[in-house]
Short mmCIF file of N, CA and C in Angstrom, two decimals:
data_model
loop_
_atom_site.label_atom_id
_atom_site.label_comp_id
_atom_site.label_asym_id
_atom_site.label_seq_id
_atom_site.Cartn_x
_atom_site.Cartn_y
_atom_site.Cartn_z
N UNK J 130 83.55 -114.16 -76.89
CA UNK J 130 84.61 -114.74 -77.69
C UNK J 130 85.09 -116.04 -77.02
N UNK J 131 85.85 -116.91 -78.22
CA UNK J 131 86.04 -118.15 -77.19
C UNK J 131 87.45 -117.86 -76.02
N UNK J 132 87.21 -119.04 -75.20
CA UNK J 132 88.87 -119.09 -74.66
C UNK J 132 89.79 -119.93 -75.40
N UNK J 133 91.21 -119.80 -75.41
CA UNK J 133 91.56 -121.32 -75.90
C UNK J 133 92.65 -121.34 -74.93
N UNK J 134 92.77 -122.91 -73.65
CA UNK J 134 93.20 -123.53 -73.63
C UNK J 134 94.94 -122.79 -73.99
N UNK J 135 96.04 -122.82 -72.99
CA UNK J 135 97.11 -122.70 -72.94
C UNK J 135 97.78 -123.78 -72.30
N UNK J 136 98.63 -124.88 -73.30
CA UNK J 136 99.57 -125.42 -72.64
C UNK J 136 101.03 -125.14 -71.90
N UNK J 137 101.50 -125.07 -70.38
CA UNK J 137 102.41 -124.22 -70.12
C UNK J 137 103.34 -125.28 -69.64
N UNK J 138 103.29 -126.60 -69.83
CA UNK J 138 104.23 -127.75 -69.20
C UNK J 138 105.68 -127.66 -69.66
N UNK J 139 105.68 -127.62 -70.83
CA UNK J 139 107.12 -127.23 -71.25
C UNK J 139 107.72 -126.22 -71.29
N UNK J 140 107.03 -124.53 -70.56
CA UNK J 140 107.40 -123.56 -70.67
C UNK J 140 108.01 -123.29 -69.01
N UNK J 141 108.55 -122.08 -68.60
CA UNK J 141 109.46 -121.68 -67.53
C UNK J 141 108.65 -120.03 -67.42
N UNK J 142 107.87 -119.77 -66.59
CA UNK J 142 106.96 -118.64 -66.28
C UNK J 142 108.03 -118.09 -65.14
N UNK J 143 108.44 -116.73 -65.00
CA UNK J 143 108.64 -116.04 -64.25
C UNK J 143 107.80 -115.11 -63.52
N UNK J 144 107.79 -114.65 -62.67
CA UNK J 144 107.21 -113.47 -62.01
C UNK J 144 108.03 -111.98 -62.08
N UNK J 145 107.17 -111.48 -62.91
CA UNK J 145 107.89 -110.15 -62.96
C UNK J 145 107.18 -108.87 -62.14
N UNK J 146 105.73 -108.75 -62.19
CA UNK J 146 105.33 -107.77 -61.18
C UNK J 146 104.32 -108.76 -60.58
N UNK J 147 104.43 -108.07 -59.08
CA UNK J 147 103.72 -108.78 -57.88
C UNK J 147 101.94 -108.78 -58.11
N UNK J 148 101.21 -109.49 -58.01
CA UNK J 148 99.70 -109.29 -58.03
C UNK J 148 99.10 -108.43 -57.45
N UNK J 149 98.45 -107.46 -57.99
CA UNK J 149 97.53 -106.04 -57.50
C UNK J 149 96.52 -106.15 -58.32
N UNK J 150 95.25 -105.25 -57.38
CA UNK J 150 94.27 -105.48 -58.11
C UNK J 150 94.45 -104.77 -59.69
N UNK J 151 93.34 -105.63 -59.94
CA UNK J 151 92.91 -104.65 -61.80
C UNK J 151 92.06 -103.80 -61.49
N UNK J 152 92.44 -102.74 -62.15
CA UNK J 152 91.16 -101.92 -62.07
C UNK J 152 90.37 -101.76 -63.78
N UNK J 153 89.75 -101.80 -63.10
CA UNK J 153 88.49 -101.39 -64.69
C UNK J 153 88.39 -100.65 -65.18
N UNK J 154 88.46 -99.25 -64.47
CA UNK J 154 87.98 -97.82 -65.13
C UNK J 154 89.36 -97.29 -64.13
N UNK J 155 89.73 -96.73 -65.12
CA UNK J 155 91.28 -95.92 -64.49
C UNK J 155 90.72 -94.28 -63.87
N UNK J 156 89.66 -93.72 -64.71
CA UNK J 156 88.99 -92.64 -64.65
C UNK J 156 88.64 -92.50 -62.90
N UNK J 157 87.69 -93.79 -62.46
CA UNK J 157 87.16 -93.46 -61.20
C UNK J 157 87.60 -94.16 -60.29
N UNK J 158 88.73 -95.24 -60.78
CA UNK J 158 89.53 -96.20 -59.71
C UNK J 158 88.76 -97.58 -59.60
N UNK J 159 87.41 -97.74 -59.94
CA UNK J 159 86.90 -99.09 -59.87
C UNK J 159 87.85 -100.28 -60.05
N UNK J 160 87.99 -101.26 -59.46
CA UNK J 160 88.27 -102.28 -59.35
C UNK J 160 87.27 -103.56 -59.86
N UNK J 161 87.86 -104.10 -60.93
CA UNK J 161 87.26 -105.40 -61.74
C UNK J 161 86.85 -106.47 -60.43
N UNK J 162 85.72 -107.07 -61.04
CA UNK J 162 85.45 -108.46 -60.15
C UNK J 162 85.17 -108.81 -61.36
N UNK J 163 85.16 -110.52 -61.05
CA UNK J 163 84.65 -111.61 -62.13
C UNK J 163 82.90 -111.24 -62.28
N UNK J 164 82.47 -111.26 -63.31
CA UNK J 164 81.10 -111.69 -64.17
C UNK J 164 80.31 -112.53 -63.38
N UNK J 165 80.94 -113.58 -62.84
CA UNK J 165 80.26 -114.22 -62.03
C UNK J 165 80.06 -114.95 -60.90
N UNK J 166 81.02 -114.52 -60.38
CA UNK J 166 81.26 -114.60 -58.86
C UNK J 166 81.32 -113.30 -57.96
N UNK J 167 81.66 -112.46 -58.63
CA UNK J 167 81.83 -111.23 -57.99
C UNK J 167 83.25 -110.81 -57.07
N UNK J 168 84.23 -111.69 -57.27
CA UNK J 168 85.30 -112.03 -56.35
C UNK J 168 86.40 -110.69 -57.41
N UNK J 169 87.09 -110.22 -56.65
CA UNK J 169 88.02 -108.96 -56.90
C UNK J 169 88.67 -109.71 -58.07
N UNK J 170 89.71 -109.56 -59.05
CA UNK J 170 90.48 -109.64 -59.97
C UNK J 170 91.50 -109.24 -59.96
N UNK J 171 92.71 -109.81 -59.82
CA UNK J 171 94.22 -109.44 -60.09
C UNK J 171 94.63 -109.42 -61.22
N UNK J 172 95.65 -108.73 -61.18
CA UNK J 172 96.80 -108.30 -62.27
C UNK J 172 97.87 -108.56 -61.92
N UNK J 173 98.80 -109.53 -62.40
CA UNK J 173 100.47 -109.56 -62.14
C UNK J 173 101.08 -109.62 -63.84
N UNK J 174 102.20 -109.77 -63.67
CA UNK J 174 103.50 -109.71 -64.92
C UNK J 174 103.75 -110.76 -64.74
N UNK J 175 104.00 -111.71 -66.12
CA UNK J 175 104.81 -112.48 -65.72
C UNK J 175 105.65 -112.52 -67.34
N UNK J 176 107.05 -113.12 -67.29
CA UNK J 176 107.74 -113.35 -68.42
C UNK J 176 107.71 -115.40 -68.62
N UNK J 177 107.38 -115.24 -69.86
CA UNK J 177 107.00 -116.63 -70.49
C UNK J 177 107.64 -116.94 -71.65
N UNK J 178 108.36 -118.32 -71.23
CA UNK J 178 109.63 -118.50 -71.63
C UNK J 178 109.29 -120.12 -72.24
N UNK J 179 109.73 -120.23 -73.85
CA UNK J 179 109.34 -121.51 -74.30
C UNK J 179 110.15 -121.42 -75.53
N UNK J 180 110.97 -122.88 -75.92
CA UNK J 180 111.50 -122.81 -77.14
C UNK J 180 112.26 -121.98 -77.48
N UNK J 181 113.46 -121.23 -76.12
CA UNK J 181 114.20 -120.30 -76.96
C UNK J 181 113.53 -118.51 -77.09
N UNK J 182 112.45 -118.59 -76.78
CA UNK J 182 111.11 -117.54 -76.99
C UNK J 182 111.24 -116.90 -75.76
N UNK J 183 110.81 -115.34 -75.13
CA UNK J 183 110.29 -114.86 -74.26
C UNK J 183 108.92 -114.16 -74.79
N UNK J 184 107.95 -113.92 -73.70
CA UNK J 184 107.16 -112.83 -74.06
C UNK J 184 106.72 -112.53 -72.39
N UNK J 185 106.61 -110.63 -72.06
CA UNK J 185 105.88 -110.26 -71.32
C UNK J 185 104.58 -110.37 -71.72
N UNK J 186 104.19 -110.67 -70.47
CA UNK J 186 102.41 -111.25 -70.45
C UNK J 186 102.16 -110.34 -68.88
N UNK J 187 100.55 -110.00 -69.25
CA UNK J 187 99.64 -109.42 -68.04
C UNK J 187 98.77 -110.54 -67.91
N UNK J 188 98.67 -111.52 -67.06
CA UNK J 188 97.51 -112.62 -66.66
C UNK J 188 96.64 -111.82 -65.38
N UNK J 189 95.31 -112.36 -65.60
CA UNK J 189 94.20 -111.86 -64.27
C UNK J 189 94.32 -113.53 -63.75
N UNK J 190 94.03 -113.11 -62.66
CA UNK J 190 93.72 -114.18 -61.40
C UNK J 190 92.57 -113.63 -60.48
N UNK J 191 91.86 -114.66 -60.07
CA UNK J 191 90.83 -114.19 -58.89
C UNK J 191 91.66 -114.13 -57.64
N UNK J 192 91.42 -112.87 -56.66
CA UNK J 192 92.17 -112.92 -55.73
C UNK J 192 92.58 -114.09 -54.74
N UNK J 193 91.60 -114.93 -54.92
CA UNK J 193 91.28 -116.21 -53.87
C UNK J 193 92.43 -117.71 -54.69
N UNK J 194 93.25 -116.55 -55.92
CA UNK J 194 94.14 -117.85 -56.48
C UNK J 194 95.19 -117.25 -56.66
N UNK J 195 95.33 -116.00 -56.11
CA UNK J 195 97.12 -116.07 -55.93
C UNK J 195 97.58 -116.21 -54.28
N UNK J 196 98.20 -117.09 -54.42
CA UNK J 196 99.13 -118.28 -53.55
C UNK J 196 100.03 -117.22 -52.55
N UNK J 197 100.41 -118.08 -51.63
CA UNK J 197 101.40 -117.06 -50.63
C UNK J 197 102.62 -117.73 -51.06
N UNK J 198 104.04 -116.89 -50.99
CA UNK J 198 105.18 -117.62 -51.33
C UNK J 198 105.66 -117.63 -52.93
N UNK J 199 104.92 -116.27 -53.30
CA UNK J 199 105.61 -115.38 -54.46
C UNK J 199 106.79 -115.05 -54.15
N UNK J 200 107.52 -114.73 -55.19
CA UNK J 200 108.65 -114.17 -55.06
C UNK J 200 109.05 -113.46 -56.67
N UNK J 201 109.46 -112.24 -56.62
CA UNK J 201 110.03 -111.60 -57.99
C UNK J 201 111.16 -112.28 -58.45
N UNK J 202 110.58 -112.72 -59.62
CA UNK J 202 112.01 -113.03 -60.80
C UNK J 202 111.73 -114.77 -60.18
N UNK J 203 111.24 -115.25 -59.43
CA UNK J 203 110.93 -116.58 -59.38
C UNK J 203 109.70 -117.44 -59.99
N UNK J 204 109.91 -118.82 -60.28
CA UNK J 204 109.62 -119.68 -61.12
C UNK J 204 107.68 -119.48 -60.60
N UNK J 205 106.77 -119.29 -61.65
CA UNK J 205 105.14 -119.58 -60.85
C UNK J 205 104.83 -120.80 -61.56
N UNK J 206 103.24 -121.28 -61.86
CA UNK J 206 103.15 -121.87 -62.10
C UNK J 206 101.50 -120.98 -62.88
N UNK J 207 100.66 -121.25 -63.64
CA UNK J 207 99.42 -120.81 -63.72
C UNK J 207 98.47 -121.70 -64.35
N UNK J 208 97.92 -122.41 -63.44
CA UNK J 208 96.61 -123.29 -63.53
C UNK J 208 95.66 -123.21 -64.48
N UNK J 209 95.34 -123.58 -65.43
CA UNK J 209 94.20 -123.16 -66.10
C UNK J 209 94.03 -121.68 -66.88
N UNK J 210 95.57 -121.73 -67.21
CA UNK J 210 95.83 -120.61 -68.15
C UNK J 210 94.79 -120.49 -69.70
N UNK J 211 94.16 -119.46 -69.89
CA UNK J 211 94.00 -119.19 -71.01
C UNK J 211 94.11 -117.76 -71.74
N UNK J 212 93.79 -117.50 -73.06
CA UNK J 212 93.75 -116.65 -73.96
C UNK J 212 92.38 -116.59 -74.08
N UNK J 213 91.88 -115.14 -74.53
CA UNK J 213 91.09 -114.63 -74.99
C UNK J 213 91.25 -113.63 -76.11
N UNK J 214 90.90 -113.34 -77.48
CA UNK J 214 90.46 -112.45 -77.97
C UNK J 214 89.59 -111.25 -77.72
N UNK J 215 90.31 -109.87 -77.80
CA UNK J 215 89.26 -108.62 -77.17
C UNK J 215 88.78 -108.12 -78.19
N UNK J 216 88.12 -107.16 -78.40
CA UNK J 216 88.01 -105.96 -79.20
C UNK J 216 86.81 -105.19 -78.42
N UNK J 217 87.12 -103.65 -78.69
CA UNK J 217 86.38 -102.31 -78.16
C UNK J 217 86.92 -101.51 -78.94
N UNK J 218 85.81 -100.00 -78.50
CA UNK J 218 86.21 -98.98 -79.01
C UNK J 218 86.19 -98.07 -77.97
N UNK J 219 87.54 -97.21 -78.61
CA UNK J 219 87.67 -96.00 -76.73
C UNK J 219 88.18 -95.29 -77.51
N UNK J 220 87.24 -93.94 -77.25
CA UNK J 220 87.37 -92.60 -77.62
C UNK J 220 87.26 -92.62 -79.59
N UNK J 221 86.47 -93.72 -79.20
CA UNK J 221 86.18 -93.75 -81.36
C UNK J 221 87.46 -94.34 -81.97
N UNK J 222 88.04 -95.12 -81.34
CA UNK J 222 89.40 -96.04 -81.91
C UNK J 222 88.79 -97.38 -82.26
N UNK J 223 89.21 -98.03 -82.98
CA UNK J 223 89.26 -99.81 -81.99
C UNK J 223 90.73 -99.97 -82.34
N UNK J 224 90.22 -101.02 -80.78
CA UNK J 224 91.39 -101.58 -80.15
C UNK J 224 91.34 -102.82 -80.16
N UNK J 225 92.18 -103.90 -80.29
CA UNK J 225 92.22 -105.50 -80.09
C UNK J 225 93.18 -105.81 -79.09
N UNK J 226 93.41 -107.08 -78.85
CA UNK J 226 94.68 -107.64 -78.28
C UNK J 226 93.79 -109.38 -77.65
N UNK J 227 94.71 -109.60 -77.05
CA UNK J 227 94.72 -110.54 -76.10
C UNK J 227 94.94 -110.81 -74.78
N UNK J 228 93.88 -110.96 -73.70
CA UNK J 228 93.52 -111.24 -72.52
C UNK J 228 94.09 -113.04 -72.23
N UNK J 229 94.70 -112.69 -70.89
CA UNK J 229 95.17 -114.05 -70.32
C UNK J 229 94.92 -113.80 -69.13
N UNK J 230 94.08 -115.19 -68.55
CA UNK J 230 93.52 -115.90 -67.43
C UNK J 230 93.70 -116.89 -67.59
N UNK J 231 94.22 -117.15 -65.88
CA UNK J 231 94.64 -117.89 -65.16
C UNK J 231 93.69 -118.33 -63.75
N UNK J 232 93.64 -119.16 -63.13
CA UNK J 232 92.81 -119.69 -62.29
C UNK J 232 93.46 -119.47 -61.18
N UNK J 233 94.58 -119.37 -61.34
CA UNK J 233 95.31 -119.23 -59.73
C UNK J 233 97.20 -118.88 -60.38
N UNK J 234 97.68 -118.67 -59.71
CA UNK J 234 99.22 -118.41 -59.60
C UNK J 234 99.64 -118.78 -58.23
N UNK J 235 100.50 -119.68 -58.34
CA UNK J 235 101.34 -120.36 -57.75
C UNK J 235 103.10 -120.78 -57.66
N UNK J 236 103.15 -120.89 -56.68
CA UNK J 236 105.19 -120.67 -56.78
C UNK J 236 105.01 -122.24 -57.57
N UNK J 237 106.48 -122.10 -58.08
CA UNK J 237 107.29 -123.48 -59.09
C UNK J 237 108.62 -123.99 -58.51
N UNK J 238 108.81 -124.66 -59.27
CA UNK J 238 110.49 -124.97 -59.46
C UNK J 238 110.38 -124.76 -60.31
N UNK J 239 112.53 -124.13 -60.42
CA UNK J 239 112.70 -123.95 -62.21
C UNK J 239 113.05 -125.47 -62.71
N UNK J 240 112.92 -125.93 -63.97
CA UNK J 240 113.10 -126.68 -64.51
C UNK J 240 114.28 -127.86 -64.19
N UNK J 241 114.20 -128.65 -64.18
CA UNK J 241 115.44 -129.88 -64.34
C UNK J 241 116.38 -129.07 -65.43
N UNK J 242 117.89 -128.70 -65.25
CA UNK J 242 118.66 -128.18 -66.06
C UNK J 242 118.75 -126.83 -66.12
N UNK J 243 117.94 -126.28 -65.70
CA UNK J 243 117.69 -124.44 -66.24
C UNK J 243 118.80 -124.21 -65.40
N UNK J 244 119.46 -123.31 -66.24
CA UNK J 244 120.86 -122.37 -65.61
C UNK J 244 122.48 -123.62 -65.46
N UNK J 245 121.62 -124.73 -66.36
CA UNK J 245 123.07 -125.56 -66.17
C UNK J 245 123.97 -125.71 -67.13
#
């Protein structure tokens, strides 16, 4: 499926849960790596904030791009954010949604004005 491209310049990303790995299969504990690097895969929370708007979001990161100098409930930043379209079937369902990757996560400043 394609990616598309997320603009996040005008938005205010929080950190809501700290980066841990993803796991793949909850069943046997496997842990995701990338397709093609083979490098582990994270999972963090973050709340994404634009126009008045929030939404909780789950973004993956390769471990080698989340940054030291996280902090909960503080401003990140995410590089090369995108969306993906999913679909599967588990246990004879289907399921859809949307996958977000990121290239790295990184601390921010909050905005010029925020909280003024």
């Amino acid at each position: 499926m394609r990616s598309i491209r997320v603009e996040t310049s005008a938005a205010t990303i929080l950190l809501t849960e700290a980066p841990e790995p993803k796991v793949r299969d909850r069943q046997t504990g496997e842990i995701a790596k990338d397709a093609v690097s083979g490098e582990t895969l994270m999972r963090l929370g973050v709340v994404y904030i634009e126009d008045g708007e929030s939404s909780l979001i789950q973004v993956t990161v390769p471990a080698s791009g989340v940054s030291e100098g996280l902090a909960l409930g503080g401003p990140v930043a995410l590089p090369g954010l995108v969306v993906r379209p999913w679909e599967s079937v588990f246990n004879g369902q289907q399921r859809h949604g949307i996958a977000y990757r990121a290239a790295a996560v990184t601390p921010a400043a909050f905005p010029v004005g925020a909280g003024a």
